Short mmCIF file of C-alpha atoms in Angstrom, two decimals:
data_model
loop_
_atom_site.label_atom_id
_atom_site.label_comp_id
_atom_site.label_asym_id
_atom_site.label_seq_id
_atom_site.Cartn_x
_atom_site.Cartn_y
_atom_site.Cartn_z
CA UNK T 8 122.77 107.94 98.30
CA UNK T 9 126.05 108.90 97.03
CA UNK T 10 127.67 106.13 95.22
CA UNK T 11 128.49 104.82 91.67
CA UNK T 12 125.41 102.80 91.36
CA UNK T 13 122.48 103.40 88.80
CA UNK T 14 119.13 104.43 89.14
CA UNK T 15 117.88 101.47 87.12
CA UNK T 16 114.32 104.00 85.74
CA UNK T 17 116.16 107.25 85.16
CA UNK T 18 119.44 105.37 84.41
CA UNK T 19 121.57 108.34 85.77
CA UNK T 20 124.87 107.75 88.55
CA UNK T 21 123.07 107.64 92.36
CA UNK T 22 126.38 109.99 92.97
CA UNK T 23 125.41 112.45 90.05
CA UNK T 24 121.67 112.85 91.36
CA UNK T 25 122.62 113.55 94.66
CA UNK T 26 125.50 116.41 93.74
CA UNK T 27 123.14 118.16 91.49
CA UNK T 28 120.20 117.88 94.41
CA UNK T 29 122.50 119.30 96.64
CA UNK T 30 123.70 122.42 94.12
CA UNK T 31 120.25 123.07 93.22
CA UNK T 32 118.75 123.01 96.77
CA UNK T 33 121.76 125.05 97.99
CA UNK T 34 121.40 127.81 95.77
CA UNK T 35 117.56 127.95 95.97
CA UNK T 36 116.83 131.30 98.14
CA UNK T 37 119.65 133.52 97.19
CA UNK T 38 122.29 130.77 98.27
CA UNK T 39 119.85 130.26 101.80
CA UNK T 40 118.46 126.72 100.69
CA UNK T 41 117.86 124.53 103.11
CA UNK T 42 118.53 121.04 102.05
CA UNK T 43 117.49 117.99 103.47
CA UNK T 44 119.26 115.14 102.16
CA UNK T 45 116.88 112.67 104.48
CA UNK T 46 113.72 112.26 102.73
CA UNK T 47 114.80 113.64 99.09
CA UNK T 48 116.18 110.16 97.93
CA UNK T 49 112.24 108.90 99.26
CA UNK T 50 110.82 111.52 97.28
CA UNK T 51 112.85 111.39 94.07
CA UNK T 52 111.84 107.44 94.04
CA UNK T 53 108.20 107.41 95.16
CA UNK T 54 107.68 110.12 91.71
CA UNK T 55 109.62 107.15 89.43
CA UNK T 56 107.34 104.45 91.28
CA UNK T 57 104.62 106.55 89.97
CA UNK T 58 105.52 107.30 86.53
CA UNK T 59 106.28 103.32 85.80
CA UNK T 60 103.36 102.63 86.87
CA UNK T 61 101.26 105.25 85.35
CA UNK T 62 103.79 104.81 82.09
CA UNK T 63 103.04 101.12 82.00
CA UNK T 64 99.28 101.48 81.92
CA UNK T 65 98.78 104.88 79.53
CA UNK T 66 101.10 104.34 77.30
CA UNK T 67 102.33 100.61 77.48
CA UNK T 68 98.63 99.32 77.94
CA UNK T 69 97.41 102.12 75.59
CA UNK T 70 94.70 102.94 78.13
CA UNK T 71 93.12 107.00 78.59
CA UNK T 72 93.62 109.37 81.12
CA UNK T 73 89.17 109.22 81.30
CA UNK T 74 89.60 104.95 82.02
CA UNK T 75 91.88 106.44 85.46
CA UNK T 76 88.17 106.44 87.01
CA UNK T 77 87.15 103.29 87.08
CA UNK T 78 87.10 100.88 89.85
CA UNK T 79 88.74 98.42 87.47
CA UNK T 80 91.62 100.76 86.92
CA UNK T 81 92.30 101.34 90.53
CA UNK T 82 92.72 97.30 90.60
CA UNK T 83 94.58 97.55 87.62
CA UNK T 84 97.06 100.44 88.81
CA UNK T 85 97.43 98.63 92.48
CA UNK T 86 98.16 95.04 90.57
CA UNK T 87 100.97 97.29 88.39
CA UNK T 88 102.29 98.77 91.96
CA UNK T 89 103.26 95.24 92.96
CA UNK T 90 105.20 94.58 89.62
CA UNK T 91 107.49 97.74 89.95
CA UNK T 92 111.06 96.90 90.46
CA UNK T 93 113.76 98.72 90.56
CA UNK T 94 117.04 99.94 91.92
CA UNK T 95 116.59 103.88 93.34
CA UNK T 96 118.07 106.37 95.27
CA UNK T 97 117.23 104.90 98.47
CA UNK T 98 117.72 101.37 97.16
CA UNK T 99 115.52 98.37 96.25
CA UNK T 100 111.65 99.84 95.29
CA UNK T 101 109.11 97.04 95.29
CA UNK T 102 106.19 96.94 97.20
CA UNK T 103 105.06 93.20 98.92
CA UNK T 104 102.36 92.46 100.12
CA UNK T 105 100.94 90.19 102.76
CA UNK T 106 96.85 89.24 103.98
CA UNK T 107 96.79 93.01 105.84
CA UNK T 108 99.43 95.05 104.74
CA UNK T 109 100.96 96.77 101.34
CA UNK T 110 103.83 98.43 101.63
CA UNK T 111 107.94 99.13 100.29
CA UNK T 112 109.91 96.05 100.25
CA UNK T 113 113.40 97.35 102.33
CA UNK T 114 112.80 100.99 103.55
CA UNK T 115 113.74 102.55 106.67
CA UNK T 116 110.60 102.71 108.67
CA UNK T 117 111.34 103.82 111.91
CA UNK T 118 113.14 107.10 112.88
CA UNK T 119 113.91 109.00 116.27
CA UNK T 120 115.18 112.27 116.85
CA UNK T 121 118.42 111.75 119.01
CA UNK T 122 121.00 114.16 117.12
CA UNK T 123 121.80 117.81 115.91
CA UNK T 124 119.83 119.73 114.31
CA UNK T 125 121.61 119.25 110.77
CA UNK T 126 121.49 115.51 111.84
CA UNK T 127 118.22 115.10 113.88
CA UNK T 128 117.06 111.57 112.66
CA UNK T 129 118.81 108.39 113.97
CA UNK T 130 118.10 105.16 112.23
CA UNK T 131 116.03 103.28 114.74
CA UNK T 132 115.22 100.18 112.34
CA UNK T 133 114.48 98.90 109.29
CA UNK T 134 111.68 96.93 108.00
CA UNK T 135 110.77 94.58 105.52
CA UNK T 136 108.43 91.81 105.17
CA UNK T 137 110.33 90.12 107.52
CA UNK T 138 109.75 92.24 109.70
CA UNK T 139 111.51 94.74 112.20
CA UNK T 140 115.27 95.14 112.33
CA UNK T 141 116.40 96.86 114.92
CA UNK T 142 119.87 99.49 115.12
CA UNK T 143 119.25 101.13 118.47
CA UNK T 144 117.09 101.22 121.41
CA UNK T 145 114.17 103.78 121.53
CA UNK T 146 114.88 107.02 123.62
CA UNK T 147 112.71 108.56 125.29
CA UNK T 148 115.52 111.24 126.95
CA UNK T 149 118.29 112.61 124.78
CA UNK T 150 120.93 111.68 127.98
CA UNK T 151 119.45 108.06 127.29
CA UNK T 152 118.23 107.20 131.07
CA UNK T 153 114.67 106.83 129.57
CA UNK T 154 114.60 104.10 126.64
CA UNK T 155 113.34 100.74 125.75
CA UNK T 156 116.40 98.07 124.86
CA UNK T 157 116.26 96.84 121.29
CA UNK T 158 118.57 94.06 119.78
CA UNK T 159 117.54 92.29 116.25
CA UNK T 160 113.74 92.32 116.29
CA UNK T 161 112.75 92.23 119.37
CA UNK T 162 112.34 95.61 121.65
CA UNK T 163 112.27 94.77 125.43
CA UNK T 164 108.44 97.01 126.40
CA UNK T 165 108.15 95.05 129.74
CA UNK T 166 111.13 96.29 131.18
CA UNK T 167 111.83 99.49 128.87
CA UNK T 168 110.49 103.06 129.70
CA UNK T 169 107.07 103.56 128.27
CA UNK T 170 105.89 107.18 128.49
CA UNK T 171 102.31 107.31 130.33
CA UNK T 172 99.71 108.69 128.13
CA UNK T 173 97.61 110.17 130.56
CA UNK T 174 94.10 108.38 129.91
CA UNK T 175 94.21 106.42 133.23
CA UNK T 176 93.41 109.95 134.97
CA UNK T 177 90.72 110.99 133.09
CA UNK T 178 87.15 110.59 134.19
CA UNK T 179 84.55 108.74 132.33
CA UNK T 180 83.63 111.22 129.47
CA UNK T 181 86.68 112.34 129.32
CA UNK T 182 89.44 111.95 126.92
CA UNK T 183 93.35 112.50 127.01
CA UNK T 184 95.88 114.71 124.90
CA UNK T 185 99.58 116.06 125.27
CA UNK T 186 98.46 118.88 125.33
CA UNK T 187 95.29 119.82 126.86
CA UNK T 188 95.86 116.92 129.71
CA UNK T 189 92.23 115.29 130.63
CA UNK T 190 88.59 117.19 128.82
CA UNK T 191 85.08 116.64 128.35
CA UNK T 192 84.53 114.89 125.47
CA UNK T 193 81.96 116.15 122.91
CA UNK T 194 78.34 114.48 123.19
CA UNK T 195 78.25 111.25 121.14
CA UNK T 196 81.85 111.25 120.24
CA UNK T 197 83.33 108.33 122.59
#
């Protein structure tokens, strides 16, 4: 996030974005901001993805904001969504696509919470459409006795810790949750 690069749509230094993110959010609340450096970048990107695209087919294509209705503009705006391409905040943005999926070429999918509280979010892996890329096993227990080994892009779910979700106790009619454990399930809903 904080290096000499360019942000190839907004064409300022990846370093210069981030220091004045971090300034503005720090002074927001009478110097209390709270600023979260960890989906910002995602943010800051995911607006830019949207004003190409919107950019390319308003002004570029010379369309009006009353032809955004359409079905044939939908098409049109999803067809421009796999065109964008460019270098952001938090790296390459460009969606791919495959027979069942759409999605960002490159960004960090996965995410657990193993640290402090200024640094909750471990990377747990990346993904592309490649597929999975693994940096760490899954955790289930902050001490690490409960986790599922992960090397490359493979994760080990035979052998690993899976939490039990409950539903093998519940009685027909009956549906599981965290929270409320097994209950009767409304009339015609499962």
């Amino acid at each position: 996030l904080r290096t000499e690069e360019v942000h190839s749509l907004s064409g300022r230094r990846l370093r210069d974005l981030y220091d004045e993110y971090t300034q503005l959010c720090e002074a927001f609340g009478n110097g209390r901001g709270s600023c979260n450096h960890q989906w910002a970048g995602y943010f800051y990107d995911g607006l830019w993805l949207i004003a190409k695209i919107l950019d390319t087919f308003l002004v570029q294509q010379n369309k009006s904001l009353s032809d955004l209705g359409t079905l044939e503009s939908r098409q049109a705006l999803y067809n421009l969504s796999l065109a964008v391409d460019f270098y952001g905040q938090t790296g390459r943005v460009r969606q791919w696509r495959s027979d069942t999926q759409l999605d960002r070429e490159g960004i960090v999918l996965l995410r657990q919470v193993t640290g402090t509280p200024e640094k909750a979010f471990g990377e747990l892996a990346y993904r592309s459409s490649e597929g999975f890329e693994f940096q760490t096993d899954i955790l289930w227990a902050s001490d690490g006795s409960k986790k599922v080994l992960c090397q490359g892009s493979l994760c080990q779910l035979q052998s690993g810790w899976i939490p039990v979700d409950g539903v093998d106790q519940c009685s027909p009619g009956e549906v599981w949750s965290k929270e409320l454990g097994c209950s009767k399930c409304d009339p015609g809903t499962f």
